[in-house]
Tab-separated table of C-alpha atoms in Angstrom:
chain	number	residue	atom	x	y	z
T	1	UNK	CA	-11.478	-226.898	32.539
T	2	UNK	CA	-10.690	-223.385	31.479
T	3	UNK	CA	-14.723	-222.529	31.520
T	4	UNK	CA	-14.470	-223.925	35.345
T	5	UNK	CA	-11.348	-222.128	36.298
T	6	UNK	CA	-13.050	-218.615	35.152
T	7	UNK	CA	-15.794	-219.457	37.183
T	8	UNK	CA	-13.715	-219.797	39.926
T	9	UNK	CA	-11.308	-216.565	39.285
T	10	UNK	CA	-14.960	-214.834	39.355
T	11	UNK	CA	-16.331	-216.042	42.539
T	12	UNK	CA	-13.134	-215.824	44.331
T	13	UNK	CA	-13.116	-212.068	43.471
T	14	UNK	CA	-16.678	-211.423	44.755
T	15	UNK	CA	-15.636	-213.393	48.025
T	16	UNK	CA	-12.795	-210.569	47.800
T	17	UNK	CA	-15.141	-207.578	47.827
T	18	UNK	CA	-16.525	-207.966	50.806
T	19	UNK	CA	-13.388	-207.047	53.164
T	20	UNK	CA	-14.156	-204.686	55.572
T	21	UNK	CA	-13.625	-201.115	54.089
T	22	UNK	CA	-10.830	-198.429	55.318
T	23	UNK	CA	-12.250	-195.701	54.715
T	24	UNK	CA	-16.251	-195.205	54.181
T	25	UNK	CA	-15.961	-191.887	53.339
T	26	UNK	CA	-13.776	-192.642	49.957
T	27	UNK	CA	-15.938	-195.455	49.553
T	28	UNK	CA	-19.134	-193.081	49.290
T	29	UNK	CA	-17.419	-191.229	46.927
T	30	UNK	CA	-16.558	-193.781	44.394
T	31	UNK	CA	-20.171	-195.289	44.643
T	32	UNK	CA	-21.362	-191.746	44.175
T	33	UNK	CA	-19.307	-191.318	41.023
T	34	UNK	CA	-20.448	-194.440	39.762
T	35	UNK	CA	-24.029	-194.285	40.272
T	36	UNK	CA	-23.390	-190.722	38.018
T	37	UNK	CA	-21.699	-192.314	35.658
T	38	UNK	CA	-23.609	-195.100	35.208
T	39	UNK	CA	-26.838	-193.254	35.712
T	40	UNK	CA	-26.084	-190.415	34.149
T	41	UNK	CA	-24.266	-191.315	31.234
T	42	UNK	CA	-26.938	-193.729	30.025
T	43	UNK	CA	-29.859	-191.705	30.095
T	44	UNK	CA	-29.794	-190.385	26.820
T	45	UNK	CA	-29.855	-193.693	24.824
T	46	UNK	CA	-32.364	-195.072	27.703
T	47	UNK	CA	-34.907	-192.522	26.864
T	48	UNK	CA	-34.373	-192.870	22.841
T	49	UNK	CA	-34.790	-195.819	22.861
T	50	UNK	CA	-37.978	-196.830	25.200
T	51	UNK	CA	-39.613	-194.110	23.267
T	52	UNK	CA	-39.020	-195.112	19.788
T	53	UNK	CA	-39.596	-199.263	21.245
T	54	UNK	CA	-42.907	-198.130	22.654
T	55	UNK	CA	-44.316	-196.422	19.434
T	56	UNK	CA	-42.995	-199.294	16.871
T	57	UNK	CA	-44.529	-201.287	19.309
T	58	UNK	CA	-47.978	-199.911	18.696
T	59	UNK	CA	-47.735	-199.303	14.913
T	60	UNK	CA	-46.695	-202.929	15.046
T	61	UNK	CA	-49.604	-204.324	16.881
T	62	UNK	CA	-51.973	-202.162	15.279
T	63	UNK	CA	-50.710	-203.778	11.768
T	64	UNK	CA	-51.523	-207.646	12.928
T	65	UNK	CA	-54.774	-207.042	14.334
T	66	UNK	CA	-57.142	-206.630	11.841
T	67	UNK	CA	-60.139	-208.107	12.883
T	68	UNK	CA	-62.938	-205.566	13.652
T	69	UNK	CA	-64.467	-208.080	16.422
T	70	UNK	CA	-60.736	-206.982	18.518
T	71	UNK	CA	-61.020	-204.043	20.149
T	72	UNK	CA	-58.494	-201.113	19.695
T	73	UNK	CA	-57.625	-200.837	23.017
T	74	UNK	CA	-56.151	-204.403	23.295
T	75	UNK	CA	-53.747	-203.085	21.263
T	76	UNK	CA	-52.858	-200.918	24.145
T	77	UNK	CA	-52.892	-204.344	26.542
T	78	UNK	CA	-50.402	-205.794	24.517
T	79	UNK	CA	-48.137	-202.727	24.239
T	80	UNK	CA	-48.208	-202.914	28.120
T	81	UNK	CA	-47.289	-206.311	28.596
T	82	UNK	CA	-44.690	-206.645	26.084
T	83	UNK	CA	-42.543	-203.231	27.275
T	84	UNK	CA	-43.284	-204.396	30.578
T	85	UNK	CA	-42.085	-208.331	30.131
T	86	UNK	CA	-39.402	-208.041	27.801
T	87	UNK	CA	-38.464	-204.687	25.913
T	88	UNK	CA	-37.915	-202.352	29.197
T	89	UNK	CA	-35.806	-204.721	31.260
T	90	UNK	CA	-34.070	-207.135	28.428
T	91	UNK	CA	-33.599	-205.178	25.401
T	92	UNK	CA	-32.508	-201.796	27.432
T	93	UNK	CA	-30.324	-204.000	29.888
T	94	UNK	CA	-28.519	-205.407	26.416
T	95	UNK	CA	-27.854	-202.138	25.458
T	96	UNK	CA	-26.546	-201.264	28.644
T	97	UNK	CA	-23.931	-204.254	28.738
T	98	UNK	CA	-22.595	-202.670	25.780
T	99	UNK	CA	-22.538	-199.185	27.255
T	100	UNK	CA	-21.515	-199.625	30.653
T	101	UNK	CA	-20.050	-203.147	30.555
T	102	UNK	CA	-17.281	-201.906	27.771
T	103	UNK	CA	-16.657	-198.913	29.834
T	104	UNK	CA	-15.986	-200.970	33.277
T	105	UNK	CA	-13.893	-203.402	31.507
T	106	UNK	CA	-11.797	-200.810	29.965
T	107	UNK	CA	-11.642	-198.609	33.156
T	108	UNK	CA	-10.065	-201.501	35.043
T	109	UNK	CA	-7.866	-203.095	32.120
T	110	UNK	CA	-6.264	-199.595	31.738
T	111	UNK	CA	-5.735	-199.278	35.702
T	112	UNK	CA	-4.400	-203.113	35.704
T	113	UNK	CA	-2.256	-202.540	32.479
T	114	UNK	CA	-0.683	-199.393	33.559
T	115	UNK	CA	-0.005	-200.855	37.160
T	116	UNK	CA	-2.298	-199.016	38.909
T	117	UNK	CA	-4.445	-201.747	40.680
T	118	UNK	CA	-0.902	-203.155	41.816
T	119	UNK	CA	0.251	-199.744	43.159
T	120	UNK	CA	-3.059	-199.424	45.258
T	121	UNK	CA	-2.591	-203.070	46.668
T	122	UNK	CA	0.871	-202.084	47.313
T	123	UNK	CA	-0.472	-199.397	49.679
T	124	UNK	CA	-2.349	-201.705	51.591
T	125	UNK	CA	-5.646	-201.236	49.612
T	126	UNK	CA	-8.148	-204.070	48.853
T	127	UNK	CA	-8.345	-203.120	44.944
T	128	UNK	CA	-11.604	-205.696	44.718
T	129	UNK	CA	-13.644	-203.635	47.181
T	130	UNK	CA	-12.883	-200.198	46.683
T	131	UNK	CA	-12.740	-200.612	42.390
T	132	UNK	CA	-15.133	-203.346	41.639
T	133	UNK	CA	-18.027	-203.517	44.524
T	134	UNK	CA	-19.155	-199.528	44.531
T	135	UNK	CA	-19.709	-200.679	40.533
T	136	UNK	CA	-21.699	-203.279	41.136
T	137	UNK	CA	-23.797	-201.458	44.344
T	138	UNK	CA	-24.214	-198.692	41.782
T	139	UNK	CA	-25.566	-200.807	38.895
T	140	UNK	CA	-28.190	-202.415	41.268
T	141	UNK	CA	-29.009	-199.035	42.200
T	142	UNK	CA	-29.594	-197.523	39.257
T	143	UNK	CA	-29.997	-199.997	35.832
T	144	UNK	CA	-33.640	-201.151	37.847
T	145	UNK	CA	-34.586	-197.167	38.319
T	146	UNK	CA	-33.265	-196.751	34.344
T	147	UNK	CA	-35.632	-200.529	33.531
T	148	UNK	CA	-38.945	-198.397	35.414
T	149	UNK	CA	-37.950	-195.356	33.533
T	150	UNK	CA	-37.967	-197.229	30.357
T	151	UNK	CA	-41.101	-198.818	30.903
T	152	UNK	CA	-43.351	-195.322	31.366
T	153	UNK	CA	-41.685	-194.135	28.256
T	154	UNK	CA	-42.242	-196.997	26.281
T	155	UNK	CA	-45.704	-196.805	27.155
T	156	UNK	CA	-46.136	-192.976	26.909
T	157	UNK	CA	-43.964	-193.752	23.107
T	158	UNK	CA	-46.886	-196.058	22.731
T	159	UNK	CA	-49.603	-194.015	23.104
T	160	UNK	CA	-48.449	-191.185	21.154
T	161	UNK	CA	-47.622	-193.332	18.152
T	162	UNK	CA	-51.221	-194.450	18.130
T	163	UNK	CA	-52.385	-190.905	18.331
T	164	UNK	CA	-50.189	-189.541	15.698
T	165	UNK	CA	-50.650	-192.273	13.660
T	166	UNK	CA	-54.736	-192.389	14.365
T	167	UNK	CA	-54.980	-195.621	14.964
T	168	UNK	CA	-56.374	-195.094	18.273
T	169	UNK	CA	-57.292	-192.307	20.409
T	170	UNK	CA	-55.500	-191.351	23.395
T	171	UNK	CA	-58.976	-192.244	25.411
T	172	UNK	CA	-58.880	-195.797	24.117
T	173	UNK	CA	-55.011	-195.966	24.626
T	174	UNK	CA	-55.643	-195.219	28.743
T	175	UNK	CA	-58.516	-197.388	28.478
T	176	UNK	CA	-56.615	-200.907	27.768
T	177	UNK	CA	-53.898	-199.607	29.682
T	178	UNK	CA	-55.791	-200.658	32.888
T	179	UNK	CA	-57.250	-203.880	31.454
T	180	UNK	CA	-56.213	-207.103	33.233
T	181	UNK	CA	-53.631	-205.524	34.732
T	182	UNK	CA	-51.562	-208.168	36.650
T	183	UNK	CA	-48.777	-206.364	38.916
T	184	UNK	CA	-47.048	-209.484	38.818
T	185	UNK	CA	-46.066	-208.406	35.484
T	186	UNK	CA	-44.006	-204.941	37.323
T	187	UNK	CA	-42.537	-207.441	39.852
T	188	UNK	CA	-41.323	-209.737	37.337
T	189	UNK	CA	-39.903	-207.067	35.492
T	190	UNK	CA	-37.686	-205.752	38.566
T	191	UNK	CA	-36.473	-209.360	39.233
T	192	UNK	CA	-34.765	-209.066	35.593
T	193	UNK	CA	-33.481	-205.580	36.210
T	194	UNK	CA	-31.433	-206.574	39.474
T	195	UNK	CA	-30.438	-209.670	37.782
T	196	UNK	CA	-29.101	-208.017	34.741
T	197	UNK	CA	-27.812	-205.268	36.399
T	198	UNK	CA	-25.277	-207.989	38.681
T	199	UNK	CA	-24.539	-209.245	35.181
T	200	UNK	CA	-23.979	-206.346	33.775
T	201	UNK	CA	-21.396	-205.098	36.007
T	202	UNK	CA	-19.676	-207.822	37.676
T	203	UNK	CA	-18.689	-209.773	34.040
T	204	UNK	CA	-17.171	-206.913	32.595
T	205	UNK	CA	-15.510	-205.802	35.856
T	206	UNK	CA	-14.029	-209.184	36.012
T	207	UNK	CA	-12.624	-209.272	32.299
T	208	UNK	CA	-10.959	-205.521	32.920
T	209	UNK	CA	-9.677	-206.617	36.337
T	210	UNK	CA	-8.241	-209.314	35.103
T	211	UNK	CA	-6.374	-208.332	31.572
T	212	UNK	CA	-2.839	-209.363	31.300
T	213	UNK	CA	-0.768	-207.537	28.454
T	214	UNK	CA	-1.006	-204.286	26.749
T	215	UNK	CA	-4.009	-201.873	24.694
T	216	UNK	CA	-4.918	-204.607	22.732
T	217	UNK	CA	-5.768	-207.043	25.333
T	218	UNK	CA	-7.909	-204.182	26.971
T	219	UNK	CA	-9.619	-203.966	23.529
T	220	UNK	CA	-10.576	-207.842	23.569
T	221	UNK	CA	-10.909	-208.292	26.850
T	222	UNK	CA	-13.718	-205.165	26.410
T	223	UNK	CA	-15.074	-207.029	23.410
T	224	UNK	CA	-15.115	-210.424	25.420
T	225	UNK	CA	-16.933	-209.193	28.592
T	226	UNK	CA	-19.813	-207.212	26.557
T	227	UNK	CA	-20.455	-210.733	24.258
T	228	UNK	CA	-20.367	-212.551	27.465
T	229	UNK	CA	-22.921	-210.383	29.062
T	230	UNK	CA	-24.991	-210.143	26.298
T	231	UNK	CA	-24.901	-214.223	26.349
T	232	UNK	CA	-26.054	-214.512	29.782
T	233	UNK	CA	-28.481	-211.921	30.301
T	234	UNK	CA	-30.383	-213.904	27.145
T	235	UNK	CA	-29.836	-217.152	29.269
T	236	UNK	CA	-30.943	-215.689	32.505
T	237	UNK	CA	-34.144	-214.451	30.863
T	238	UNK	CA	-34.737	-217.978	29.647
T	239	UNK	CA	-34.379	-219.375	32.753
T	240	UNK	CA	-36.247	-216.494	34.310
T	241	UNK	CA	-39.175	-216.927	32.860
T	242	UNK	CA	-39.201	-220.553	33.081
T	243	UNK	CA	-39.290	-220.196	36.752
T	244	UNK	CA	-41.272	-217.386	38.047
T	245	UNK	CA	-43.861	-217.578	34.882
């Protein structure tokens, strides 16, 4: 009962959200700040990260194939498909729920703890739109361009691991690149990104916009929403791929 009753808390505030607004101009401004901070403030890790997945990825590859009758560039096939399917839009989304997802949740367990969510409704303000839906706009917006980012520099990580490392040239990198290219595989991967980016923000904006209690709720309640993202972005993947694969 309690798993149905959270399910219903959530959906009742994303029916909530979409009140008409009082003021588009603040509105902007919010969604502004939060594409920035969400943007932004994740870039650095974002670009570590695809970099250093794109070149293990190679040296990785290039360690299981063996067989002289594979070509070297397939290794550059598989590199492709794998950032593209699963490392650029799971595995930097995951990292994101911890990122951003702790931060939202915190944000708005602070604001509810401290009584500022209740002062705002008190002035007439509809808290859910103007603190949680500019989040969520501004994760859709920018966790898929962060997911296409990702991708090109997994795949230019890629191909300079193989050069450093010579286990293929940069010529024979390019040239498996556009092997059996299916741009299913880009659309596929942008399906994920919007999907995980909803997840990302929305979970965690419900756990902080719902803590009752004092700093250490706001710590568990933090704790709870990144564990509960991380749990359904691995289901929706799952379920995913079952579907449009």
């Amino acid at each position: 009962m309690k798993l149905f009753t959270e399910i219903g808390r959530f959906l009742l505030m994303l029916k909530g959200m979409f009140a008409r607004p009082e003021n588009s101009k603040v509105y902007w401004k919010e969604f502004m700040h939060q594409c920035s901070d969400i943007g932004i403030g994740s870039l650095g890790i974002v670009v570590i990260i695809s970099i250093f997945m794109g070149a293990v990825s190679t040296l990785q590859t290039a360690y299981q194939l063996v067989s002289p009758l594979i070509p070297k560039s397939s290794i550059a096939q598989i590199v492709r498909d794998t950032v593209l399917l699963e490392f650029a839009p799971t595995l930097v989304c995951i990292v994101l729920a911890g990122v951003v997802g702790s931060k939202i949740a915190s944000e708005l367990g602070n604001m509810r703890v401290s009584e500022q969510i209740d002062a705002l409704e008190i002035m007439g303000i509809n808290t859910k739109t103007y603190l949680v839906l500019p989040k969520i706009v501004a994760a859709l917006l920018v966790i898929p361009m962060l997911v296409v980012i990702s991708a090109a520099l997994g795949i230019w990580g890629g191909r300079i691991a193989g050069s450093a490392a010579q286990i293929l040239s940069t010529t024979d990198f390019d040239k498996g690149l556009l092997q059996s290219f299916l741009p299913y595989n880009v659309f596929f991967a942008m399906v994920k990104a919007y999907v995980f980016a909803f997840i990302i923000s929305s979970v965690p904006a419900y756990y902080g916009y719902h803590v009752k209690g004092g700093a250490l709720e706001i710590g568990r309640a933090s704790t709870k929403s990144v564990v509960v993202s991380c749990v359904l972005i691995l289901f929706a993947d799952y379920l995913l791929a079952a579907i449009l694969l």
